[in-house]
Amino acid sequence: MVVVMAPDATAEDVAHVVERVESVGGQAFVSQGVDRTIIGLIGDVDSFHGLNLRAMAGVAGVHRISDPFKLVSRQHHPDRSVVRVGKPGAQVSIGPETFTLIAGPCAVESAEQTSEAATMAKAAGAAMIRGGAFKPRTSPYAFQGLGVEGLEILARVGEDVGLPVVTEVVDARDVPMVCEYADMLQIGTRNMGNFGLLQAVGEVDKPVLLKRGMTATIEEWLMAAEYVAQRGNLEIVLCERGIRTHEPATRNTLDISAVPVVQADSHLPVIVDPSHAAGRRDLVVPLSRAAIGVGSDGVIVDVHPDPEVALCDGPQALHGTDLRALAQAVRQLPPMVGRSPAAPA
Ligand code: PEP
Ligand code: MN
């Protein structure tokens, strides 16, 4: 941390800051410039926060140099992590060497629909299947998901197609139950700041797919990941799914630059959800290509055997020609950026 003193700060003000820093075991290095004095602090940043240095006489500003997140930061873990999902022997690796396609229905609606969507996903090159059983909808009148029945269907379909499954958990009390069915727990955009839920998934032995809150900064998103990691679970994959902006042409604005920004700041894998970002089928393949090009570790997309009758997010679900175009993109483009398409081990 660096304390910048105001131009009119006195020698006593500077001495007082040094004294406070040393009182909590820190070291303070004073550097006197022509106009201003700067004090560099070395020691436990958390204990410096308690000093309320910003409020002291003569202090113009206090600036952090290291990341506020620690466990997920790349500063302390320079190698990018690989997160393994699924049962031993059939695991999928999400990380810097591979490109992972996750696909499936937005919501599990029935055994037939989920099975057909999973078969389509696998044929397109998916290494994992997605499907929501608990749907946190904007409207309380919209389809809320099949709940436990949906989890049973998803787990069975995953076994049938031989791929791990990811599904959303919306309530901390449901975490142990969802763990019985899912290979990976998804935290949706609306729950990124639900710290009780983040802590609950931090305490179980399942990888977590943490979506970015639709109004969250990258730092807030990484702090949410830190909540999970701090409880002991470092098997976290981040997912950029678009943020709220003034632009109404797409449901959200895909923040594609978040991918390399996150990869510079955190060792965690990061994937992109172009379906929920755009809300439009015609943009899913172009945005998936962009995700591959920018260095994303994967994409997660909605597919549906009959999008016109989908109970959730039909307008963005891929089928037919679009799905074939996606399959071609995930086969051809990752090798051009030094990755192999991920397949179950
Ligand atoms: C989803 O993936 O099913 C979903 C609801 O996404 P998000 O939380 O990003 O809106
Ligand atoms: Mn959806």
PDB file of N, CA and C in Angstrom, residues 136-231:
ATOM      1  N   PRO A 136     -33.880 -19.389 -11.797  1.00  0.00           N
ATOM      2  CA  PRO A 136     -34.154 -18.100 -11.155  1.00  0.00           C
ATOM      3  C   PRO A 136     -34.652 -17.115 -12.210  1.00  0.00           C
ATOM      4  N   ARG A 137     -35.955 -17.036 -12.403  1.00  0.00           N
ATOM      5  CA  ARG A 137     -36.501 -16.207 -13.474  1.00  0.00           C
ATOM      6  C   ARG A 137     -36.800 -14.792 -12.995  1.00  0.00           C
ATOM      7  N   THR A 138     -36.734 -13.870 -13.944  1.00  0.00           N
ATOM      8  CA  THR A 138     -37.011 -12.474 -13.625  1.00  0.00           C
ATOM      9  C   THR A 138     -38.460 -12.333 -13.141  1.00  0.00           C
ATOM     10  N   SER A 139     -39.368 -13.110 -13.749  1.00  0.00           N
ATOM     11  CA  SER A 139     -40.776 -13.057 -13.343  1.00  0.00           C
ATOM     12  C   SER A 139     -41.134 -14.262 -12.477  1.00  0.00           C
ATOM     13  N   PRO A 140     -41.839 -14.045 -11.379  1.00  0.00           N
ATOM     14  CA  PRO A 140     -42.266 -15.189 -10.555  1.00  0.00           C
ATOM     15  C   PRO A 140     -43.333 -16.036 -11.244  1.00  0.00           C
ATOM     16  N   TYR A 141     -43.912 -15.500 -12.344  1.00  0.00           N
ATOM     17  CA  TYR A 141     -44.943 -16.246 -13.064  1.00  0.00           C
ATOM     18  C   TYR A 141     -44.360 -17.136 -14.164  1.00  0.00           C
ATOM     19  N   ALA A 142     -43.044 -16.950 -14.449  1.00  0.00           N
ATOM     20  CA  ALA A 142     -42.418 -17.752 -15.497  1.00  0.00           C
ATOM     21  C   ALA A 142     -42.040 -19.133 -14.941  1.00  0.00           C
ATOM     22  N   PHE A 143     -41.830 -20.088 -15.851  1.00  0.00           N
ATOM     23  CA  PHE A 143     -41.464 -21.471 -15.489  1.00  0.00           C
ATOM     24  C   PHE A 143     -40.253 -21.467 -14.562  1.00  0.00           C
ATOM     25  N   GLN A 144     -40.386 -22.083 -13.411  1.00  0.00           N
ATOM     26  CA  GLN A 144     -39.334 -22.021 -12.382  1.00  0.00           C
ATOM     27  C   GLN A 144     -38.427 -23.255 -12.377  1.00  0.00           C
ATOM     28  N   GLY A 145     -38.687 -24.175 -13.312  1.00  0.00           N
ATOM     29  CA  GLY A 145     -37.857 -25.384 -13.345  1.00  0.00           C
ATOM     30  C   GLY A 145     -38.549 -26.552 -12.663  1.00  0.00           C
ATOM     31  N   LEU A 146     -38.060 -27.765 -12.958  1.00  0.00           N
ATOM     32  CA  LEU A 146     -38.704 -28.968 -12.429  1.00  0.00           C
ATOM     33  C   LEU A 146     -38.176 -29.362 -11.051  1.00  0.00           C
ATOM     34  N   GLY A 147     -37.180 -28.656 -10.549  1.00  0.00           N
ATOM     35  CA  GLY A 147     -36.652 -28.979  -9.223  1.00  0.00           C
ATOM     36  C   GLY A 147     -35.973 -30.344  -9.195  1.00  0.00           C
ATOM     37  N   VAL A 148     -36.244 -31.095  -8.134  1.00  0.00           N
ATOM     38  CA  VAL A 148     -35.552 -32.386  -7.946  1.00  0.00           C
ATOM     39  C   VAL A 148     -35.795 -33.328  -9.128  1.00  0.00           C
ATOM     40  N   GLU A 149     -36.998 -33.305  -9.651  1.00  0.00           N
ATOM     41  CA  GLU A 149     -37.290 -34.166 -10.806  1.00  0.00           C
ATOM     42  C   GLU A 149     -36.364 -33.805 -11.975  1.00  0.00           C
ATOM     43  N   GLY A 150     -36.120 -32.505 -12.141  1.00  0.00           N
ATOM     44  CA  GLY A 150     -35.209 -32.040 -13.192  1.00  0.00           C
ATOM     45  C   GLY A 150     -33.786 -32.524 -12.952  1.00  0.00           C
ATOM     46  N   LEU A 151     -33.372 -32.524 -11.690  1.00  0.00           N
ATOM     47  CA  LEU A 151     -32.016 -33.002 -11.366  1.00  0.00           C
ATOM     48  C   LEU A 151     -31.880 -34.487 -11.707  1.00  0.00           C
ATOM     49  N   GLU A 152     -32.935 -35.247 -11.395  1.00  0.00           N
ATOM     50  CA  GLU A 152     -32.903 -36.693 -11.680  1.00  0.00           C
ATOM     51  C   GLU A 152     -32.788 -36.932 -13.180  1.00  0.00           C
ATOM     52  N   ILE A 153     -33.568 -36.165 -13.939  1.00  0.00           N
ATOM     53  CA  ILE A 153     -33.537 -36.316 -15.400  1.00  0.00           C
ATOM     54  C   ILE A 153     -32.150 -35.966 -15.931  1.00  0.00           C
ATOM     55  N   LEU A 154     -31.616 -34.843 -15.459  1.00  0.00           N
ATOM     56  CA  LEU A 154     -30.316 -34.387 -15.960  1.00  0.00           C
ATOM     57  C   LEU A 154     -29.215 -35.407 -15.646  1.00  0.00           C
ATOM     58  N   ALA A 155     -29.222 -35.924 -14.418  1.00  0.00           N
ATOM     59  CA  ALA A 155     -28.184 -36.898 -14.028  1.00  0.00           C
ATOM     60  C   ALA A 155     -28.294 -38.157 -14.895  1.00  0.00           C
ATOM     61  N   ARG A 156     -29.520 -38.606 -15.137  1.00  0.00           N
ATOM     62  CA  ARG A 156     -29.719 -39.817 -15.936  1.00  0.00           C
ATOM     63  C   ARG A 156     -29.259 -39.590 -17.383  1.00  0.00           C
ATOM     64  N   VAL A 157     -29.630 -38.441 -17.928  1.00  0.00           N
ATOM     65  CA  VAL A 157     -29.238 -38.124 -19.312  1.00  0.00           C
ATOM     66  C   VAL A 157     -27.710 -38.010 -19.405  1.00  0.00           C
ATOM     67  N   GLY A 158     -27.091 -37.393 -18.399  1.00  0.00           N
ATOM     68  CA  GLY A 158     -25.632 -37.286 -18.392  1.00  0.00           C
ATOM     69  C   GLY A 158     -24.984 -38.661 -18.438  1.00  0.00           C
ATOM     70  N   GLU A 159     -25.541 -39.594 -17.662  1.00  0.00           N
ATOM     71  CA  GLU A 159     -24.984 -40.960 -17.674  1.00  0.00           C
ATOM     72  C   GLU A 159     -25.208 -41.624 -19.015  1.00  0.00           C
ATOM     73  N   ASP A 160     -26.378 -41.404 -19.578  1.00  0.00           N
ATOM     74  CA  ASP A 160     -26.687 -42.025 -20.881  1.00  0.00           C
ATOM     75  C   ASP A 160     -25.712 -41.561 -21.967  1.00  0.00           C
ATOM     76  N   VAL A 161     -25.420 -40.260 -21.985  1.00  0.00           N
ATOM     77  CA  VAL A 161     -24.519 -39.761 -23.039  1.00  0.00           C
ATOM     78  C   VAL A 161     -23.050 -39.830 -22.607  1.00  0.00           C
ATOM     79  N   GLY A 162     -22.815 -40.162 -21.340  1.00  0.00           N
ATOM     80  CA  GLY A 162     -21.444 -40.342 -20.846  1.00  0.00           C
ATOM     81  C   GLY A 162     -20.694 -39.029 -20.653  1.00  0.00           C
ATOM     82  N   LEU A 163     -21.421 -37.951 -20.289  1.00  0.00           N
ATOM     83  CA  LEU A 163     -20.761 -36.651 -20.078  1.00  0.00           C
ATOM     84  C   LEU A 163     -21.154 -36.075 -18.719  1.00  0.00           C
ATOM     85  N   PRO A 164     -20.224 -35.340 -18.073  1.00  0.00           N
ATOM     86  CA  PRO A 164     -20.559 -34.681 -16.801  1.00  0.00           C
ATOM     87  C   PRO A 164     -21.615 -33.598 -17.010  1.00  0.00           C
ATOM     88  N   VAL A 165     -22.339 -33.292 -15.932  1.00  0.00           N
ATOM     89  CA  VAL A 165     -23.414 -32.297 -16.031  1.00  0.00           C
ATOM     90  C   VAL A 165     -23.202 -31.143 -15.062  1.00  0.00           C
ATOM     91  N   VAL A 166     -23.624 -29.956 -15.508  1.00  0.00           N
ATOM     92  CA  VAL A 166     -23.584 -28.759 -14.653  1.00  0.00           C
ATOM     93  C   VAL A 166     -24.999 -28.217 -14.546  1.00  0.00           C
ATOM     94  N   THR A 167     -25.369 -27.819 -13.325  1.00  0.00           N
ATOM     95  CA  THR A 167     -26.707 -27.279 -13.109  1.00  0.00           C
ATOM     96  C   THR A 167     -26.650 -26.219 -12.013  1.00  0.00           C
ATOM     97  N   GLU A 168     -27.615 -25.310 -12.076  1.00  0.00           N
ATOM     98  CA  GLU A 168     -27.586 -24.175 -11.136  1.00  0.00           C
ATOM     99  C   GLU A 168     -28.181 -24.547  -9.781  1.00  0.00           C
ATOM    100  N   VAL A 169     -27.563 -23.993  -8.738  1.00  0.00           N
ATOM    101  CA  VAL A 169     -28.131 -24.093  -7.393  1.00  0.00           C
ATOM    102  C   VAL A 169     -28.422 -22.669  -6.946  1.00  0.00           C
ATOM    103  N   VAL A 170     -29.646 -22.455  -6.408  1.00  0.00           N
ATOM    104  CA  VAL A 170     -30.062 -21.089  -6.090  1.00  0.00           C
ATOM    105  C   VAL A 170     -30.238 -20.855  -4.586  1.00  0.00           C
ATOM    106  N   ASP A 171     -30.160 -21.922  -3.805  1.00  0.00           N
ATOM    107  CA  ASP A 171     -30.409 -21.794  -2.368  1.00  0.00           C
ATOM    108  C   ASP A 171     -29.354 -22.595  -1.613  1.00  0.00           C
ATOM    109  N   ALA A 172     -28.740 -21.956  -0.623  1.00  0.00           N
ATOM    110  CA  ALA A 172     -27.669 -22.629   0.132  1.00  0.00           C
ATOM    111  C   ALA A 172     -28.155 -23.946   0.735  1.00  0.00           C
ATOM    112  N   ARG A 173     -29.433 -24.012   1.120  1.00  0.00           N
ATOM    113  CA  ARG A 173     -29.957 -25.236   1.744  1.00  0.00           C
ATOM    114  C   ARG A 173     -30.018 -26.400   0.769  1.00  0.00           C
ATOM    115  N   ASP A 174     -30.051 -26.087  -0.537  1.00  0.00           N
ATOM    116  CA  ASP A 174     -30.148 -27.148  -1.553  1.00  0.00           C
ATOM    117  C   ASP A 174     -28.786 -27.713  -1.967  1.00  0.00           C
ATOM    118  N   VAL A 175     -27.695 -27.095  -1.509  1.00  0.00           N
ATOM    119  CA  VAL A 175     -26.377 -27.483  -2.041  1.00  0.00           C
ATOM    120  C   VAL A 175     -26.083 -28.976  -1.866  1.00  0.00           C
ATOM    121  N   PRO A 176     -26.276 -29.563  -0.657  1.00  0.00           N
ATOM    122  CA  PRO A 176     -25.958 -31.000  -0.518  1.00  0.00           C
ATOM    123  C   PRO A 176     -26.800 -31.857  -1.464  1.00  0.00           C
ATOM    124  N   MET A 177     -28.075 -31.479  -1.625  1.00  0.00           N
ATOM    125  CA  MET A 177     -28.962 -32.262  -2.485  1.00  0.00           C
ATOM    126  C   MET A 177     -28.537 -32.157  -3.965  1.00  0.00           C
ATOM    127  N   VAL A 178     -28.221 -30.948  -4.424  1.00  0.00           N
ATOM    128  CA  VAL A 178     -27.815 -30.777  -5.824  1.00  0.00           C
ATOM    129  C   VAL A 178     -26.502 -31.531  -6.078  1.00  0.00           C
ATOM    130  N   CYS A 179     -25.644 -31.576  -5.053  1.00  0.00           N
ATOM    131  CA  CYS A 179     -24.369 -32.306  -5.190  1.00  0.00           C
ATOM    132  C   CYS A 179     -24.577 -33.795  -5.483  1.00  0.00           C
ATOM    133  N   GLU A 180     -25.713 -34.331  -5.049  1.00  0.00           N
ATOM    134  CA  GLU A 180     -25.962 -35.755  -5.289  1.00  0.00           C
ATOM    135  C   GLU A 180     -26.185 -36.045  -6.777  1.00  0.00           C
ATOM    136  N   TYR A 181     -26.587 -35.032  -7.529  1.00  0.00           N
ATOM    137  CA  TYR A 181     -26.923 -35.242  -8.940  1.00  0.00           C
ATOM    138  C   TYR A 181     -25.930 -34.609  -9.920  1.00  0.00           C
ATOM    139  N   ALA A 182     -25.314 -33.492  -9.489  1.00  0.00           N
ATOM    140  CA  ALA A 182     -24.524 -32.697 -10.449  1.00  0.00           C
ATOM    141  C   ALA A 182     -23.033 -32.969 -10.316  1.00  0.00           C
ATOM    142  N   ASP A 183     -22.320 -32.806 -11.436  1.00  0.00           N
ATOM    143  CA  ASP A 183     -20.852 -32.897 -11.410  1.00  0.00           C
ATOM    144  C   ASP A 183     -20.240 -31.533 -11.165  1.00  0.00           C
ATOM    145  N   MET A 184     -21.008 -30.473 -11.437  1.00  0.00           N
ATOM    146  CA  MET A 184     -20.519 -29.114 -11.238  1.00  0.00           C
ATOM    147  C   MET A 184     -21.708 -28.248 -10.842  1.00  0.00           C
ATOM    148  N   LEU A 185     -21.471 -27.316  -9.893  1.00  0.00           N
ATOM    149  CA  LEU A 185     -22.542 -26.452  -9.405  1.00  0.00           C
ATOM    150  C   LEU A 185     -22.433 -25.075 -10.055  1.00  0.00           C
ATOM    151  N   GLN A 186     -23.532 -24.632 -10.642  1.00  0.00           N
ATOM    152  CA  GLN A 186     -23.519 -23.309 -11.270  1.00  0.00           C
ATOM    153  C   GLN A 186     -24.116 -22.271 -10.319  1.00  0.00           C
ATOM    154  N   ILE A 187     -23.419 -21.142 -10.215  1.00  0.00           N
ATOM    155  CA  ILE A 187     -23.978 -19.979  -9.512  1.00  0.00           C
ATOM    156  C   ILE A 187     -24.331 -18.971 -10.595  1.00  0.00           C
ATOM    157  N   GLY A 188     -25.602 -18.608 -10.677  1.00  0.00           N
ATOM    158  CA  GLY A 188     -26.067 -17.736 -11.755  1.00  0.00           C
ATOM    159  C   GLY A 188     -25.767 -16.277 -11.486  1.00  0.00           C
ATOM    160  N   THR A 189     -25.990 -15.487 -12.523  1.00  0.00           N
ATOM    161  CA  THR A 189     -25.689 -14.057 -12.449  1.00  0.00           C
ATOM    162  C   THR A 189     -26.416 -13.374 -11.296  1.00  0.00           C
ATOM    163  N   ARG A 190     -27.665 -13.806 -11.044  1.00  0.00           N
ATOM    164  CA  ARG A 190     -28.470 -13.158 -10.000  1.00  0.00           C
ATOM    165  C   ARG A 190     -28.002 -13.508  -8.598  1.00  0.00           C
ATOM    166  N   ASN A 191     -27.182 -14.525  -8.491  1.00  0.00           N
ATOM    167  CA  ASN A 191     -26.712 -14.955  -7.168  1.00  0.00           C
ATOM    168  C   ASN A 191     -25.219 -14.753  -6.947  1.00  0.00           C
ATOM    169  N   MET A 192     -24.555 -14.071  -7.875  1.00  0.00           N
ATOM    170  CA  MET A 192     -23.105 -13.903  -7.704  1.00  0.00           C
ATOM    171  C   MET A 192     -22.759 -13.205  -6.399  1.00  0.00           C
ATOM    172  N   GLY A 193     -23.651 -12.360  -5.936  1.00  0.00           N
ATOM    173  CA  GLY A 193     -23.376 -11.632  -4.689  1.00  0.00           C
ATOM    174  C   GLY A 193     -24.094 -12.221  -3.485  1.00  0.00           C
ATOM    175  N   ASN A 194     -24.587 -13.449  -3.624  1.00  0.00           N
ATOM    176  CA  ASN A 194     -25.267 -14.123  -2.511  1.00  0.00           C
ATOM    177  C   ASN A 194     -24.188 -14.839  -1.689  1.00  0.00           C
ATOM    178  N   PHE A 195     -23.645 -14.122  -0.703  1.00  0.00           N
ATOM    179  CA  PHE A 195     -22.430 -14.617  -0.046  1.00  0.00           C
ATOM    180  C   PHE A 195     -22.666 -15.900   0.744  1.00  0.00           C
ATOM    181  N   GLY A 196     -23.879 -16.073   1.278  1.00  0.00           N
ATOM    182  CA  GLY A 196     -24.177 -17.324   1.990  1.00  0.00           C
ATOM    183  C   GLY A 196     -24.123 -18.509   1.039  1.00  0.00           C
ATOM    184  N   LEU A 197     -24.655 -18.315  -0.169  1.00  0.00           N
ATOM    185  CA  LEU A 197     -24.631 -19.387  -1.171  1.00  0.00           C
ATOM    186  C   LEU A 197     -23.193 -19.650  -1.637  1.00  0.00           C
ATOM    187  N   LEU A 198     -22.432 -18.587  -1.825  1.00  0.00           N
ATOM    188  CA  LEU A 198     -21.027 -18.753  -2.245  1.00  0.00           C
ATOM    189  C   LEU A 198     -20.254 -19.546  -1.187  1.00  0.00           C
ATOM    190  N   GLN A 199     -20.502 -19.239   0.071  1.00  0.00           N
ATOM    191  CA  GLN A 199     -19.810 -19.969   1.133  1.00  0.00           C
ATOM    192  C   GLN A 199     -20.258 -21.422   1.172  1.00  0.00           C
ATOM    193  N   ALA A 200     -21.549 -21.652   0.924  1.00  0.00           N
ATOM    194  CA  ALA A 200     -22.057 -23.030   0.949  1.00  0.00           C
ATOM    195  C   ALA A 200     -21.413 -23.875  -0.154  1.00  0.00           C
ATOM    196  N   VAL A 201     -21.261 -23.325  -1.360  1.00  0.00           N
ATOM    197  CA  VAL A 201     -20.611 -24.125  -2.420  1.00  0.00           C
ATOM    198  C   VAL A 201     -19.100 -24.189  -2.195  1.00  0.00           C
ATOM    199  N   GLY A 202     -18.591 -23.274  -1.362  1.00  0.00           N
ATOM    200  CA  GLY A 202     -17.170 -23.306  -1.016  1.00  0.00           C
ATOM    201  C   GLY A 202     -16.833 -24.445  -0.065  1.00  0.00           C
ATOM    202  N   GLU A 203     -17.872 -25.015   0.544  1.00  0.00           N
ATOM    203  CA  GLU A 203     -17.623 -26.050   1.557  1.00  0.00           C
ATOM    204  C   GLU A 203     -17.803 -27.457   1.024  1.00  0.00           C
ATOM    205  N   VAL A 204     -18.177 -27.588  -0.246  1.00  0.00           N
ATOM    206  CA  VAL A 204     -18.393 -28.945  -0.771  1.00  0.00           C
ATOM    207  C   VAL A 204     -17.302 -29.314  -1.764  1.00  0.00           C
ATOM    208  N   ASP A 205     -17.265 -30.587  -2.074  1.00  0.00           N
ATOM    209  CA  ASP A 205     -16.212 -31.131  -2.913  1.00  0.00           C
ATOM    210  C   ASP A 205     -16.719 -31.270  -4.360  1.00  0.00           C
ATOM    211  N   LYS A 206     -17.184 -30.173  -4.928  1.00  0.00           N
ATOM    212  CA  LYS A 206     -17.654 -30.173  -6.328  1.00  0.00           C
ATOM    213  C   LYS A 206     -17.154 -28.901  -6.974  1.00  0.00           C
ATOM    214  N   PRO A 207     -16.723 -28.972  -8.235  1.00  0.00           N
ATOM    215  CA  PRO A 207     -16.326 -27.734  -8.902  1.00  0.00           C
ATOM    216  C   PRO A 207     -17.509 -26.789  -9.090  1.00  0.00           C
ATOM    217  N   VAL A 208     -17.188 -25.509  -9.163  1.00  0.00           N
ATOM    218  CA  VAL A 208     -18.210 -24.461  -9.221  1.00  0.00           C
ATOM    219  C   VAL A 208     -18.036 -23.651 -10.510  1.00  0.00           C
ATOM    220  N   LEU A 209     -19.158 -23.387 -11.186  1.00  0.00           N
ATOM    221  CA  LEU A 209     -19.156 -22.487 -12.342  1.00  0.00           C
ATOM    222  C   LEU A 209     -19.762 -21.172 -11.865  1.00  0.00           C
ATOM    223  N   LEU A 210     -18.935 -20.150 -11.748  1.00  0.00           N
ATOM    224  CA  LEU A 210     -19.383 -18.885 -11.153  1.00  0.00           C
ATOM    225  C   LEU A 210     -19.598 -17.844 -12.236  1.00  0.00           C
ATOM    226  N   LYS A 211     -20.866 -17.559 -12.502  1.00  0.00           N
ATOM    227  CA  LYS A 211     -21.188 -16.546 -13.516  1.00  0.00           C
ATOM    228  C   LYS A 211     -20.972 -15.142 -12.954  1.00  0.00           C
ATOM    229  N   ARG A 212     -20.668 -14.251 -13.866  1.00  0.00           N
ATOM    230  CA  ARG A 212     -20.472 -12.855 -13.462  1.00  0.00           C
ATOM    231  C   ARG A 212     -21.829 -12.200 -13.232  1.00  0.00           C
ATOM    232  N   GLY A 213     -21.963 -11.472 -12.130  1.00  0.00           N
ATOM    233  CA  GLY A 213     -23.187 -10.712 -11.896  1.00  0.00           C
ATOM    234  C   GLY A 213     -23.395  -9.720 -13.026  1.00  0.00           C
ATOM    235  N   MET A 214     -24.638  -9.520 -13.438  1.00  0.00           N
ATOM    236  CA  MET A 214     -24.871  -8.685 -14.627  1.00  0.00           C
ATOM    237  C   MET A 214     -24.499  -7.215 -14.411  1.00  0.00           C
ATOM    238  N   THR A 215     -24.365  -6.812 -13.147  1.00  0.00           N
ATOM    239  CA  THR A 215     -23.906  -5.437 -12.899  1.00  0.00           C
ATOM    240  C   THR A 215     -22.585  -5.426 -12.127  1.00  0.00           C
ATOM    241  N   ALA A 216     -21.911  -6.559 -12.090  1.00  0.00           N
ATOM    242  CA  ALA A 216     -20.684  -6.653 -11.281  1.00  0.00           C
ATOM    243  C   ALA A 216     -19.455  -6.221 -12.072  1.00  0.00           C
ATOM    244  N   THR A 217     -18.550  -5.541 -11.377  1.00  0.00           N
ATOM    245  CA  THR A 217     -17.247  -5.279 -11.980  1.00  0.00           C
ATOM    246  C   THR A 217     -16.437  -6.574 -11.936  1.00  0.00           C
ATOM    247  N   ILE A 218     -15.341  -6.583 -12.683  1.00  0.00           N
ATOM    248  CA  ILE A 218     -14.488  -7.775 -12.676  1.00  0.00           C
ATOM    249  C   ILE A 218     -13.937  -8.004 -11.265  1.00  0.00           C
ATOM    250  N   GLU A 219     -13.607  -6.931 -10.585  1.00  0.00           N
ATOM    251  CA  GLU A 219     -13.068  -7.105  -9.228  1.00  0.00           C
ATOM    252  C   GLU A 219     -14.123  -7.693  -8.286  1.00  0.00           C
ATOM    253  N   GLU A 220     -15.367  -7.239  -8.415  1.00  0.00           N
ATOM    254  CA  GLU A 220     -16.432  -7.801  -7.558  1.00  0.00           C
ATOM    255  C   GLU A 220     -16.642  -9.281  -7.854  1.00  0.00           C
ATOM    256  N   TRP A 221     -16.530  -9.632  -9.127  1.00  0.00           N
ATOM    257  CA  TRP A 221     -16.687 -11.029  -9.550  1.00  0.00           C
ATOM    258  C   TRP A 221     -15.563 -11.881  -8.939  1.00  0.00           C
ATOM    259  N   LEU A 222     -14.351 -11.377  -9.003  1.00  0.00           N
ATOM    260  CA  LEU A 222     -13.221 -12.133  -8.431  1.00  0.00           C
ATOM    261  C   LEU A 222     -13.311 -12.186  -6.905  1.00  0.00           C
ATOM    262  N   MET A 223     -13.880 -11.165  -6.297  1.00  0.00           N
ATOM    263  CA  MET A 223     -14.084 -11.217  -4.846  1.00  0.00           C
ATOM    264  C   MET A 223     -15.151 -12.267  -4.502  1.00  0.00           C
ATOM    265  N   ALA A 224     -16.145 -12.432  -5.382  1.00  0.00           N
ATOM    266  CA  ALA A 224     -17.143 -13.486  -5.174  1.00  0.00           C
ATOM    267  C   ALA A 224     -16.457 -14.861  -5.242  1.00  0.00           C
ATOM    268  N   ALA A 225     -15.543 -15.006  -6.205  1.00  0.00           N
ATOM    269  CA  ALA A 225     -14.786 -16.266  -6.306  1.00  0.00           C
ATOM    270  C   ALA A 225     -13.950 -16.480  -5.045  1.00  0.00           C
ATOM    271  N   GLU A 226     -13.443 -15.374  -4.507  1.00  0.00           N
ATOM    272  CA  GLU A 226     -12.632 -15.465  -3.280  1.00  0.00           C
ATOM    273  C   GLU A 226     -13.482 -16.002  -2.113  1.00  0.00           C
ATOM    274  N   TYR A 227     -14.780 -15.630  -2.089  1.00  0.00           N
ATOM    275  CA  TYR A 227     -15.672 -16.165  -1.042  1.00  0.00           C
ATOM    276  C   TYR A 227     -15.747 -17.691  -1.108  1.00  0.00           C
ATOM    277  N   VAL A 228     -15.812 -18.217  -2.342  1.00  0.00           N
ATOM    278  CA  VAL A 228     -15.875 -19.675  -2.514  1.00  0.00           C
ATOM    279  C   VAL A 228     -14.540 -20.285  -2.089  1.00  0.00           C
ATOM    280  N   ALA A 229     -13.456 -19.703  -2.595  1.00  0.00           N
ATOM    281  CA  ALA A 229     -12.115 -20.248  -2.342  1.00  0.00           C
ATOM    282  C   ALA A 229     -11.772 -20.204  -0.854  1.00  0.00           C
ATOM    283  N   GLN A 230     -12.212 -19.139  -0.198  1.00  0.00           N
ATOM    284  CA  GLN A 230     -11.856 -18.938   1.206  1.00  0.00           C
ATOM    285  C   GLN A 230     -12.447 -20.041   2.087  1.00  0.00           C
ATOM    286  N   ARG A 231     -13.530 -20.678   1.624  1.00  0.00           N
ATOM    287  CA  ARG A 231     -14.119 -21.794   2.372  1.00  0.00           C
ATOM    288  C   ARG A 231     -13.476 -23.133   2.009  1.00  0.00           C
TER     289      ARG A 231
END
